[in-house]
Amino acid sequence: FLLPPYYSVSVRSPASIEEVEAAPDANGGGEEANRPRVVQSNESSAKVDEPVATENSDAAPAEASVDAVNGKIPPTELIPQHPLEGVTLTERTVRITGNKKQIEAAKDIIKQAMSQVLVEANGVTRTLVLNRPKQLNALSSEMITCFLRCFTAYEEDDGVKLLIVKGKGRAFCAGGDVAAVVRSINNDSWKYGAHFFRNEFLLNYIIATYSKPQVSLLTGIVMGGGAGVSIHGRFRVVTDSTVFAMPETALGLFPDIGASYFLSRLPGFYGEYVGITGVRLDAAEMLACGLATHFVSSDRLSLLEESLKKVDTSDPFAICGIIDQYSQQPSLKEKSALNRLEIINKCFSKKTVEEIIASLEQEAPNVADEWIASAIQSMRKASPTSMKISLRSIREGRTQTVGECLRREYRMVCHVMRGDFSRDFFEGCRAILLDRDRNPKWMPPRLEEVHDEVVEKYFSKVDDPEWEDLDLPPRRSHGRRLVPKL
């Protein structure tokens, strides 16, 4: 099978498989210690499934790959600590050796690590498939790590010119697996959550500043973290089934993953409306406001994908030309809030959340549209703290680069994970994702009780000697520019 870049198997001897799994690496453990490792033995030999032959691949034969991980290339060079450092690898096939029990254990470890992201190679195109359909492809820590290594390696690989990202099943990606984050924080430490978001935000940054074109095929649900691995990319193709939302304020969180960058660049004050209310947008609305670049009907999407897999260029104009051949311009529904952008601008340009709600309530009797009543209802149910920090975050994002937005959002999310000033995130996840009673008890429960001094603290550095600001590597680009098609 295809190994995503930077995934390899460390062959060590003598030891049992359990000992190898638990053993710290030469650099002192950490993330390296949890990677798949295989024990070497001369008792028997077996392949991990069948090696996949790929066109235009530098893959070494299976035996040569064993040589690489069997001492000729140190594992610390094969799998660098930082995803942007070290050598660049392309696809590899892997042969593992050992007794039957060891081989089966090693295969299980590798498959579990790899199965959540499938990598398909077609010429110079690589397709990354989010593969947790039962969880609506919610981003796990393993998926984020795999994406990081794929994007990093492919950017340096001249044999890769185009990336396609899609989801398996009825969702592209319903967001980050925050329920798993909450469980881990409850069982361990807030630093697990900080590590999860640090890697996720680094991935968002790499995608936003990527030098090669990325085409995201946004079928079904696109929410939260799913937006982070797609909206920052160059091409975002929506279809009949696409549903987009940033529902974080209902969870006691805020629109993160660099959302303060792209929401603040939507027409007028539409970004405040989308980010604070968590409203769901259809494909036509995404295209009209600039979140999407193209609309392709569901019955033509597979044809587009096949055409993209035949390209031999990284020229974004050429890629855009191919997508244009299959795209069309959908019409906004009459009830769409984008048809009332002047009212949205009037209300969501107010200075405070309290003033926004008051303005909406003042407009409601004069407008029969249901979107106003829905917006008011959503804001009445959302976390007061979340709405206030979200509004300020989007406002600050207007004058910041994508990197600056992500650094600020990382500070904010670390305060949320620590529960420094509010436990609303844990209460929201309990009510919506875990117990599912959908009746969160926010603290404080009213907007007027969330004072400006508390909001200010979310944007400050974390008071912990072991905490560090988000360190983003220097990149040539500063992020994509969203172009509305209103």
CSV table of C-alpha atoms in Angstrom, one decimal:
chain,number,residue,atom,x,y,z
A,1,PHE,CA,0.0,0.0,0.0
A,2,LEU,CA,1.0,3.6,-0.3
A,3,LEU,CA,2.7,5.2,2.7
A,4,PRO,CA,2.0,8.9,3.1
A,5,PRO,CA,5.2,10.8,3.1
A,6,TYR,CA,7.3,10.7,6.3
A,7,TYR,CA,5.5,7.5,7.5
A,8,SER,CA,8.0,4.7,7.8
A,9,VAL,CA,8.6,1.7,9.9
A,10,SER,CA,11.5,1.7,12.3
A,11,VAL,CA,13.1,-1.8,12.5
A,12,ARG,CA,14.8,-2.5,15.8
A,13,SER,CA,16.2,-5.7,17.3
A,14,PRO,CA,16.1,-7.4,19.6
A,15,ALA,CA,12.9,-6.4,21.4
A,16,SER,CA,9.3,-7.5,21.7
A,17,ILE,CA,6.7,-5.5,19.8
A,18,GLU,CA,5.3,-4.2,23.1
A,19,GLU,CA,8.8,-3.0,24.2
A,20,VAL,CA,9.4,-1.2,20.9
A,21,GLU,CA,6.0,0.6,21.0
A,22,ALA,CA,6.8,1.9,24.5
A,23,ALA,CA,10.5,2.6,24.0
A,24,PRO,CA,11.6,6.3,23.7
A,25,ASP,CA,13.4,7.3,20.5
A,26,ALA,CA,16.9,8.7,20.2
A,27,ASN,CA,15.6,12.2,20.7
A,28,GLY,CA,13.9,11.6,23.9
A,29,GLY,CA,10.5,10.2,23.1
A,30,GLY,CA,7.6,12.6,22.5
A,31,GLU,CA,5.7,12.3,19.2
A,32,GLU,CA,8.3,9.9,17.8
A,33,ALA,CA,7.7,7.4,20.5
A,34,ASN,CA,4.1,6.9,19.4
A,35,ARG,CA,4.9,6.1,15.8
A,36,PRO,CA,4.4,2.7,14.2
A,37,ARG,CA,7.5,0.5,14.8
A,38,VAL,CA,8.3,-3.0,13.7
A,39,VAL,CA,10.6,-5.6,15.3
A,40,GLN,CA,13.1,-7.3,13.1
A,41,SER,CA,13.5,-11.0,13.2
A,42,ASN,CA,14.8,-13.6,10.8
A,43,GLU,CA,12.0,-16.1,11.5
A,44,SER,CA,9.7,-15.1,8.6
A,45,SER,CA,8.9,-12.3,6.3
A,46,ALA,CA,5.7,-10.8,4.9
A,47,LYS,CA,4.5,-7.7,3.0
A,48,VAL,CA,2.1,-5.3,4.4
A,49,ASP,CA,-0.7,-6.0,1.9
A,50,GLU,CA,0.6,-5.5,-1.7
A,51,PRO,CA,2.9,-2.7,-2.6
A,52,VAL,CA,1.2,-0.1,-4.9
A,53,ALA,CA,3.1,0.8,-8.0
A,54,THR,CA,2.6,4.4,-8.9
A,55,GLU,CA,3.5,6.3,-12.1
A,56,ASN,CA,6.2,9.0,-11.7
A,57,SER,CA,7.1,7.8,-8.3
A,58,ASP,CA,10.6,7.7,-6.7
A,59,ALA,CA,9.5,4.8,-4.6
A,60,ALA,CA,12.3,2.4,-3.9
A,61,PRO,CA,11.6,-1.4,-4.1
A,62,ALA,CA,10.3,-3.0,-0.9
A,63,GLU,CA,13.7,-4.5,-0.1
A,64,ALA,CA,15.4,-1.1,-0.5
A,65,SER,CA,12.9,0.5,1.8
A,66,VAL,CA,13.8,-2.1,4.4
A,67,ASP,CA,17.4,-1.1,4.0
A,68,ALA,CA,16.4,2.5,4.6
A,69,VAL,CA,14.7,1.9,7.9
A,70,ASN,CA,17.0,-0.9,8.9
A,71,GLY,CA,20.0,1.3,9.7
A,72,LYS,CA,21.3,2.8,6.5
A,73,ILE,CA,19.1,5.9,7.0
A,74,PRO,CA,18.5,6.7,10.7
A,75,PRO,CA,14.8,6.9,11.6
A,76,THR,CA,15.4,10.4,13.0
A,77,GLU,CA,16.2,11.5,9.5
A,78,LEU,CA,13.3,9.7,7.9
A,79,ILE,CA,10.8,11.2,10.3
A,80,PRO,CA,11.9,14.6,11.5
A,81,GLN,CA,10.6,16.1,14.7
A,82,HIS,CA,9.3,19.2,12.9
A,83,PRO,CA,7.3,18.6,9.8
A,84,LEU,CA,9.1,21.3,7.9
A,85,GLU,CA,12.6,20.0,8.6
A,86,GLY,CA,14.6,17.2,7.3
A,87,VAL,CA,14.6,15.3,4.0
A,88,THR,CA,11.7,15.0,1.6
A,89,LEU,CA,10.3,11.5,0.9
A,90,THR,CA,8.0,10.3,-1.7
A,91,GLU,CA,5.7,7.2,-1.5
A,92,ARG,CA,7.4,4.0,-0.2
A,93,THR,CA,6.4,0.4,0.0
A,94,VAL,CA,7.4,-1.3,3.2
A,95,ARG,CA,8.3,-4.9,4.0
A,96,ILE,CA,8.2,-5.9,7.6
A,97,THR,CA,10.0,-8.9,9.0
A,98,GLY,CA,9.5,-10.9,12.2
A,99,ASN,CA,7.5,-13.8,13.5
A,100,LYS,CA,3.8,-14.1,12.5
A,101,LYS,CA,2.6,-12.5,15.7
A,102,GLN,CA,4.9,-9.5,15.3
A,103,ILE,CA,4.0,-9.1,11.7
A,104,GLU,CA,0.3,-9.0,12.4
A,105,ALA,CA,0.7,-6.6,15.3
A,106,ALA,CA,2.8,-4.3,13.2
A,107,LYS,CA,0.3,-4.4,10.3
A,108,ASP,CA,-2.5,-3.4,12.7
A,109,ILE,CA,-0.5,-0.5,14.1
A,110,ILE,CA,0.4,0.8,10.6
A,111,LYS,CA,-3.1,0.4,9.2
A,112,GLN,CA,-4.7,2.1,12.2
A,113,ALA,CA,-2.4,5.1,11.7
A,114,MET,CA,-2.9,5.3,8.0
A,115,SER,CA,-6.5,4.3,7.4
A,116,GLN,CA,-8.0,7.6,8.5
A,117,VAL,CA,-6.4,9.4,5.5
A,118,LEU,CA,-6.2,7.5,2.1
A,119,VAL,CA,-3.6,8.7,-0.4
A,120,GLU,CA,-4.2,8.1,-4.1
A,121,ALA,CA,-1.5,8.7,-6.7
A,122,ASN,CA,-2.4,9.5,-10.4
A,123,GLY,CA,0.5,10.8,-12.4
A,124,VAL,CA,1.5,14.2,-10.8
A,125,THR,CA,-1.8,14.4,-8.9
A,126,ARG,CA,-2.2,13.3,-5.3
A,127,THR,CA,-5.6,12.8,-3.8
A,128,LEU,CA,-6.0,12.9,0.0
A,129,VAL,CA,-9.3,11.3,1.2
A,130,LEU,CA,-10.6,11.9,4.7
A,131,ASN,CA,-11.7,8.4,5.7
A,132,ARG,CA,-13.8,8.5,8.9
A,133,PRO,CA,-17.2,8.4,7.3
A,134,LYS,CA,-19.0,7.2,10.4
A,135,GLN,CA,-17.7,10.2,12.3
A,136,LEU,CA,-18.5,12.5,9.4
A,137,ASN,CA,-14.7,12.7,8.8
A,138,ALA,CA,-14.1,14.6,12.0
A,139,LEU,CA,-10.4,15.5,12.1
A,140,SER,CA,-8.5,13.4,14.5
A,141,SER,CA,-4.9,14.1,15.7
A,142,GLU,CA,-3.7,11.3,13.4
A,143,MET,CA,-5.4,12.8,10.4
A,144,ILE,CA,-3.9,16.3,11.1
A,145,THR,CA,-0.4,14.8,11.4
A,146,CYS,CA,-0.8,12.8,8.2
A,147,PHE,CA,-2.0,15.9,6.3
A,148,LEU,CA,0.9,17.9,7.7
A,149,ARG,CA,3.4,15.5,6.4
A,150,CYS,CA,1.7,15.0,3.0
A,151,PHE,CA,1.5,18.7,2.3
A,152,THR,CA,5.0,19.4,3.5
A,153,ALA,CA,6.5,16.6,1.4
A,154,TYR,CA,4.5,17.2,-1.7
A,155,GLU,CA,5.4,20.9,-1.8
A,156,GLU,CA,9.1,19.9,-2.2
A,157,ASP,CA,8.4,17.0,-4.5
A,158,ASP,CA,8.8,18.0,-8.2
A,159,GLY,CA,6.8,14.9,-9.1
A,160,VAL,CA,3.7,16.3,-7.5
A,161,LYS,CA,2.0,19.3,-9.1
A,162,LEU,CA,-1.7,19.2,-7.9
A,163,LEU,CA,-3.4,18.1,-4.6
A,164,ILE,CA,-7.1,17.1,-4.4
A,165,VAL,CA,-8.7,16.9,-1.0
A,166,LYS,CA,-12.1,15.2,-0.5
A,167,GLY,CA,-14.1,13.3,2.1
A,168,LYS,CA,-15.5,9.7,2.0
A,169,GLY,CA,-19.2,9.4,2.6
A,170,ARG,CA,-21.9,12.1,3.1
A,171,ALA,CA,-19.6,14.7,4.6
A,172,PHE,CA,-16.4,16.4,3.5
A,173,CYS,CA,-15.5,17.1,7.1
A,174,ALA,CA,-17.8,18.1,10.0
A,175,GLY,CA,-14.9,19.7,12.0
A,176,GLY,CA,-12.2,18.8,14.4
A,177,ASP,CA,-12.9,15.9,16.8
A,178,VAL,CA,-13.4,18.2,19.8
A,179,ALA,CA,-15.2,15.6,21.7
A,180,ALA,CA,-12.0,13.5,21.8
A,181,VAL,CA,-10.1,16.6,22.8
A,182,VAL,CA,-12.4,17.3,25.7
A,183,ARG,CA,-12.2,13.7,26.9
A,184,SER,CA,-8.4,13.8,26.7
A,185,ILE,CA,-8.3,17.1,28.6
A,186,ASN,CA,-10.6,15.7,31.3
A,187,ASN,CA,-8.4,12.6,31.6
A,188,ASP,CA,-5.0,14.2,31.3
A,189,SER,CA,-4.2,17.9,30.8
A,190,TRP,CA,-5.3,20.9,28.8
A,191,LYS,CA,-1.9,20.6,27.0
A,192,TYR,CA,-3.3,17.8,24.9
A,193,GLY,CA,-5.9,20.2,23.5
A,194,ALA,CA,-3.2,22.8,23.0
A,195,HIS,CA,-1.0,20.3,21.1
A,196,PHE,CA,-4.0,19.3,18.9
A,197,PHE,CA,-4.8,22.9,18.0
A,198,ARG,CA,-1.2,23.8,17.5
A,199,ASN,CA,-0.8,21.1,14.8
A,200,GLU,CA,-4.2,22.0,13.3
A,201,PHE,CA,-3.3,25.7,13.0
A,202,LEU,CA,0.1,24.9,11.5
A,203,LEU,CA,-1.7,22.8,8.9
A,204,ASN,CA,-4.1,25.6,8.2
A,205,TYR,CA,-1.2,28.0,7.7
A,206,ILE,CA,0.6,25.7,5.3
A,207,ILE,CA,-2.5,25.3,3.3
A,208,ALA,CA,-3.2,29.0,3.2
A,209,THR,CA,0.3,29.8,2.0
A,210,TYR,CA,0.8,26.7,-0.2
A,211,SER,CA,2.8,27.1,-3.5
A,212,LYS,CA,1.0,24.4,-5.4
A,213,PRO,CA,-2.7,24.4,-6.3
A,214,GLN,CA,-5.2,22.5,-4.0
A,215,VAL,CA,-8.6,21.6,-5.2
A,216,SER,CA,-11.1,20.8,-2.4
A,217,LEU,CA,-14.2,18.9,-3.5
A,218,LEU,CA,-16.7,20.0,-0.8
A,219,THR,CA,-19.5,17.4,-0.9
A,220,GLY,CA,-21.9,17.3,2.0
A,221,ILE,CA,-21.1,18.8,5.4
A,222,VAL,CA,-18.2,21.4,5.7
A,223,MET,CA,-17.9,22.8,9.2
A,224,GLY,CA,-15.2,24.1,11.6
A,225,GLY,CA,-12.0,22.2,11.0
A,226,GLY,CA,-13.3,21.0,7.6
A,227,ALA,CA,-13.3,24.7,6.5
A,228,GLY,CA,-9.7,24.9,7.8
A,229,VAL,CA,-8.4,22.3,5.4
A,230,SER,CA,-10.3,23.6,2.5
A,231,ILE,CA,-11.3,27.3,2.5
A,232,HIS,CA,-7.6,28.4,2.9
A,233,GLY,CA,-6.8,26.4,-0.3
A,234,ARG,CA,-6.8,27.9,-3.8
A,235,PHE,CA,-9.9,26.2,-5.3
A,236,ARG,CA,-13.0,25.3,-3.3
A,237,VAL,CA,-15.6,23.4,-5.4
A,238,VAL,CA,-19.1,23.1,-4.0
A,239,THR,CA,-22.0,21.0,-5.2
A,240,ASP,CA,-25.7,20.3,-4.7
A,241,SER,CA,-25.2,18.7,-1.3
A,242,THR,CA,-22.8,21.2,0.2
A,243,VAL,CA,-23.7,22.6,3.6
A,244,PHE,CA,-21.3,25.0,5.3
A,245,ALA,CA,-21.3,26.4,8.9
A,246,MET,CA,-19.1,27.7,11.7
A,247,PRO,CA,-21.2,26.5,14.7
A,248,GLU,CA,-18.5,27.1,17.4
A,249,THR,CA,-20.5,29.7,19.5
A,250,ALA,CA,-23.1,27.0,20.2
A,251,LEU,CA,-20.3,24.8,21.6
A,252,GLY,CA,-18.8,27.5,23.8
A,253,LEU,CA,-15.8,27.9,21.4
A,254,PHE,CA,-15.2,30.5,18.7
A,255,PRO,CA,-14.6,30.4,14.9
A,256,ASP,CA,-10.9,29.3,14.9
A,257,ILE,CA,-8.8,27.5,12.2
A,258,GLY,CA,-8.0,31.0,10.8
A,259,ALA,CA,-11.7,31.8,10.4
A,260,SER,CA,-11.2,35.3,11.6
A,261,TYR,CA,-9.1,35.8,8.5
A,262,PHE,CA,-11.5,34.5,5.9
A,263,LEU,CA,-14.8,35.5,7.6
A,264,SER,CA,-13.5,39.1,8.0
A,265,ARG,CA,-13.0,39.3,4.3
A,266,LEU,CA,-16.5,38.3,3.2
A,267,PRO,CA,-18.7,41.1,1.8
A,268,GLY,CA,-19.7,43.8,4.3
A,269,PHE,CA,-20.4,42.4,7.7
A,270,TYR,CA,-21.5,39.0,6.4
A,271,GLY,CA,-18.6,37.3,8.2
A,272,GLU,CA,-19.8,38.5,11.6
A,273,TYR,CA,-23.3,37.1,10.7
A,274,VAL,CA,-21.9,33.7,9.7
A,275,GLY,CA,-19.4,33.5,12.6
A,276,ILE,CA,-21.6,34.5,15.5
A,277,THR,CA,-25.0,32.9,14.5
A,278,GLY,CA,-23.5,29.6,13.1
A,279,VAL,CA,-26.0,29.9,10.2
A,280,ARG,CA,-25.8,27.1,7.6
A,281,LEU,CA,-25.0,28.2,4.0
A,282,ASP,CA,-25.8,26.3,0.8
A,283,ALA,CA,-23.5,26.0,-2.2
A,284,ALA,CA,-24.9,29.1,-4.0
A,285,GLU,CA,-24.4,31.2,-0.9
A,286,MET,CA,-20.8,30.0,-0.5
A,287,LEU,CA,-20.1,30.8,-4.1
A,288,ALA,CA,-21.7,34.2,-3.9
A,289,CYS,CA,-19.9,35.4,-0.8
A,290,GLY,CA,-16.5,34.0,-1.9
A,291,LEU,CA,-16.1,31.0,0.4
A,292,ALA,CA,-16.3,28.8,-2.7
A,293,THR,CA,-14.6,29.4,-6.1
A,294,HIS,CA,-16.7,27.0,-8.3
A,295,PHE,CA,-20.0,25.2,-8.3
A,296,VAL,CA,-20.1,21.8,-10.1
A,297,SER,CA,-23.3,19.7,-10.1
A,298,SER,CA,-23.1,16.3,-8.4
A,299,ASP,CA,-23.5,14.4,-11.6
A,300,ARG,CA,-20.4,16.1,-13.1
A,301,LEU,CA,-18.1,16.0,-10.1
A,302,SER,CA,-16.6,12.6,-10.9
A,303,LEU,CA,-15.9,13.8,-14.4
A,304,LEU,CA,-14.1,16.8,-13.1
A,305,GLU,CA,-12.0,14.7,-10.7
A,306,GLU,CA,-10.9,12.4,-13.5
A,307,SER,CA,-9.9,15.4,-15.6
A,308,LEU,CA,-7.9,16.8,-12.7
A,309,LYS,CA,-6.0,13.5,-12.3
A,310,LYS,CA,-4.7,13.8,-15.8
A,311,VAL,CA,-3.1,17.2,-15.5
A,312,ASP,CA,0.6,17.8,-15.8
A,313,THR,CA,0.9,21.3,-14.5
A,314,SER,CA,0.9,23.5,-11.3
A,315,ASP,CA,-0.4,26.5,-13.2
A,316,PRO,CA,-3.4,27.8,-11.3
A,317,PHE,CA,-4.9,29.3,-14.5
A,318,ALA,CA,-4.7,26.0,-16.3
A,319,ILE,CA,-6.3,24.2,-13.3
A,320,CYS,CA,-9.0,26.9,-13.1
A,321,GLY,CA,-9.7,26.5,-16.8
A,322,ILE,CA,-10.3,22.8,-16.3
A,323,ILE,CA,-12.7,23.4,-13.4
A,324,ASP,CA,-14.5,26.1,-15.4
A,325,GLN,CA,-15.4,23.5,-18.1
A,326,TYR,CA,-17.6,21.7,-15.6
A,327,SER,CA,-18.8,24.6,-13.4
A,328,GLN,CA,-22.0,26.6,-13.6
A,329,GLN,CA,-23.5,29.6,-11.8
A,330,PRO,CA,-26.3,28.6,-9.3
A,331,SER,CA,-29.0,31.1,-8.3
A,332,LEU,CA,-29.5,32.3,-4.8
A,333,LYS,CA,-32.7,31.2,-3.2
A,334,GLU,CA,-35.1,34.1,-2.7
A,335,LYS,CA,-35.1,33.6,1.1
A,336,SER,CA,-31.2,33.8,1.3
A,337,ALA,CA,-29.9,36.3,3.7
A,338,LEU,CA,-27.4,37.5,1.1
A,339,ASN,CA,-30.4,39.1,-0.6
A,340,ARG,CA,-30.7,41.3,2.5
A,341,LEU,CA,-27.1,42.2,2.9
A,342,GLU,CA,-28.0,45.8,3.6
A,343,ILE,CA,-29.9,44.7,6.7
A,344,ILE,CA,-27.0,42.4,7.7
A,345,ASN,CA,-24.5,45.3,7.3
A,346,LYS,CA,-26.8,47.6,9.3
A,347,CYS,CA,-27.2,45.2,12.3
A,348,PHE,CA,-23.8,43.3,12.4
A,349,SER,CA,-21.7,46.5,12.0
A,350,LYS,CA,-22.8,47.5,15.6
A,351,LYS,CA,-20.0,47.7,18.2
A,352,THR,CA,-21.2,45.1,20.6
A,353,VAL,CA,-23.2,41.8,20.6
A,354,GLU,CA,-25.9,43.4,22.7
A,355,GLU,CA,-26.3,46.1,20.1
A,356,ILE,CA,-26.4,43.6,17.2
A,357,ILE,CA,-29.3,41.7,18.9
A,358,ALA,CA,-31.1,44.9,19.6
A,359,SER,CA,-30.8,46.0,16.0
A,360,LEU,CA,-32.0,42.7,14.7
A,361,GLU,CA,-35.0,42.8,17.0
A,362,GLN,CA,-35.8,46.3,15.8
A,363,GLU,CA,-35.7,45.2,12.2
A,364,ALA,CA,-37.6,41.9,12.7
A,365,PRO,CA,-41.2,43.5,12.7
A,366,ASN,CA,-40.5,45.2,9.4
A,367,VAL,CA,-39.1,42.2,7.6
A,368,ALA,CA,-41.0,38.9,7.0
A,369,ASP,CA,-37.8,37.0,6.3
A,370,GLU,CA,-37.2,34.0,8.6
A,371,TRP,CA,-33.5,34.5,8.7
A,372,ILE,CA,-33.7,37.3,11.2
A,373,ALA,CA,-35.8,35.4,13.6
A,374,SER,CA,-33.4,32.4,13.2
A,375,ALA,CA,-30.4,34.6,13.8
A,376,ILE,CA,-31.9,36.1,17.0
A,377,GLN,CA,-32.8,32.6,18.3
A,378,SER,CA,-29.4,31.3,17.6
A,379,MET,CA,-27.7,34.2,19.4
A,380,ARG,CA,-30.0,33.8,22.4
A,381,LYS,CA,-28.9,30.1,22.7
A,382,ALA,CA,-25.2,30.6,22.1
A,383,SER,CA,-22.6,31.1,24.8
A,384,PRO,CA,-22.4,34.8,25.7
A,385,THR,CA,-18.7,34.6,26.2
A,386,SER,CA,-18.1,32.9,22.9
A,387,MET,CA,-20.1,35.5,21.0
A,388,LYS,CA,-18.2,38.3,22.5
A,389,ILE,CA,-14.7,36.9,21.9
A,390,SER,CA,-15.8,35.8,18.4
A,391,LEU,CA,-17.0,39.3,17.4
A,392,ARG,CA,-13.7,40.9,18.6
A,393,SER,CA,-11.7,38.1,16.8
A,394,ILE,CA,-13.3,38.7,13.4
A,395,ARG,CA,-13.0,42.5,13.8
A,396,GLU,CA,-9.3,42.1,14.5
A,397,GLY,CA,-8.8,39.7,11.6
A,398,ARG,CA,-9.7,42.4,9.1
A,399,THR,CA,-6.3,44.1,9.5
A,400,GLN,CA,-4.2,40.9,10.1
A,401,THR,CA,-2.4,38.4,7.9
A,402,VAL,CA,-3.5,34.7,8.1
A,403,GLY,CA,-0.5,34.0,10.2
A,404,GLU,CA,-1.3,36.8,12.7
A,405,CYS,CA,-4.9,35.5,12.9
A,406,LEU,CA,-3.8,32.0,13.7
A,407,ARG,CA,-1.3,33.1,16.3
A,408,ARG,CA,-4.0,35.2,18.1
A,409,GLU,CA,-6.5,32.3,17.8
A,410,TYR,CA,-4.0,30.0,19.3
A,411,ARG,CA,-3.8,32.2,22.4
A,412,MET,CA,-7.5,32.3,22.6
A,413,VAL,CA,-8.0,28.5,22.2
A,414,CYS,CA,-5.4,27.8,24.9
A,415,HIS,CA,-7.3,30.0,27.3
A,416,VAL,CA,-10.5,28.1,26.4
A,417,MET,CA,-8.8,24.7,26.9
A,418,ARG,CA,-7.5,25.8,30.3
A,419,GLY,CA,-10.9,27.1,31.4
A,420,ASP,CA,-9.2,30.2,32.6
A,421,PHE,CA,-12.2,32.5,32.5
A,422,SER,CA,-15.1,30.3,31.5
A,423,ARG,CA,-15.8,26.5,31.3
A,424,ASP,CA,-18.4,27.1,28.5
A,425,PHE,CA,-16.5,25.0,26.0
A,426,PHE,CA,-16.6,21.9,28.2
A,427,GLU,CA,-20.3,22.5,29.0
A,428,GLY,CA,-21.2,23.0,25.4
A,429,CYS,CA,-19.4,19.8,24.3
A,430,ARG,CA,-21.2,18.0,27.1
A,431,ALA,CA,-24.6,19.3,26.1
A,432,ILE,CA,-24.3,19.0,22.3
A,433,LEU,CA,-21.8,16.2,21.7
A,434,LEU,CA,-21.6,13.9,24.7
A,435,ASP,CA,-24.8,13.9,26.8
A,436,ARG,CA,-26.8,15.5,23.9
A,437,ASP,CA,-29.4,17.1,26.1
A,438,ARG,CA,-28.9,20.3,24.0
A,439,ASN,CA,-29.4,22.4,27.1
A,440,PRO,CA,-26.0,23.9,28.0
A,441,LYS,CA,-25.8,26.0,31.2
A,442,TRP,CA,-23.5,28.9,30.2
A,443,MET,CA,-21.5,30.7,32.9
A,444,PRO,CA,-22.0,33.6,32.9
A,445,PRO,CA,-25.5,33.1,31.4
A,446,ARG,CA,-26.1,36.7,30.2
A,447,LEU,CA,-24.2,38.9,27.8
A,448,GLU,CA,-24.2,41.9,30.2
A,449,GLU,CA,-22.2,39.7,32.7
A,450,VAL,CA,-19.4,39.2,30.3
A,451,HIS,CA,-17.3,42.2,30.9
A,452,ASP,CA,-14.8,43.8,28.5
A,453,GLU,CA,-11.9,43.1,30.9
A,454,VAL,CA,-12.6,39.3,30.7
A,455,VAL,CA,-12.8,39.4,26.9
A,456,GLU,CA,-9.5,41.2,26.8
A,457,LYS,CA,-7.8,38.4,28.7
A,458,TYR,CA,-8.6,35.9,26.0
A,459,PHE,CA,-6.2,37.8,23.7
A,460,SER,CA,-3.3,37.8,26.1
A,461,LYS,CA,-0.4,35.4,26.5
A,462,VAL,CA,-1.1,32.3,28.7
A,463,ASP,CA,0.4,32.6,32.1
A,464,ASP,CA,2.3,29.3,32.1
A,465,PRO,CA,6.1,29.0,32.0
A,466,GLU,CA,5.9,26.0,29.7
A,467,TRP,CA,3.5,27.7,27.2
A,468,GLU,CA,4.7,29.2,24.0
A,469,ASP,CA,3.0,31.3,21.3
A,470,LEU,CA,2.3,29.5,18.0
A,471,ASP,CA,5.5,29.4,16.1
A,472,LEU,CA,4.8,29.5,12.3
A,473,PRO,CA,7.7,29.1,9.8
A,474,PRO,CA,8.4,31.8,7.3
A,475,ARG,CA,6.5,31.3,4.0
A,476,ARG,CA,6.5,33.2,0.7
A,477,SER,CA,2.7,33.9,0.6
A,478,HIS,CA,0.6,35.6,3.2
A,479,GLY,CA,-2.7,33.8,2.4
A,480,ARG,CA,-5.4,33.6,-0.3
A,481,ARG,CA,-7.7,36.5,-1.3
A,482,LEU,CA,-11.3,35.6,-1.3
A,483,VAL,CA,-13.3,36.9,-4.2
A,484,PRO,CA,-17.1,37.3,-3.8
A,485,LYS,CA,-19.2,36.6,-6.8
A,486,LEU,CA,-22.2,38.7,-5.8
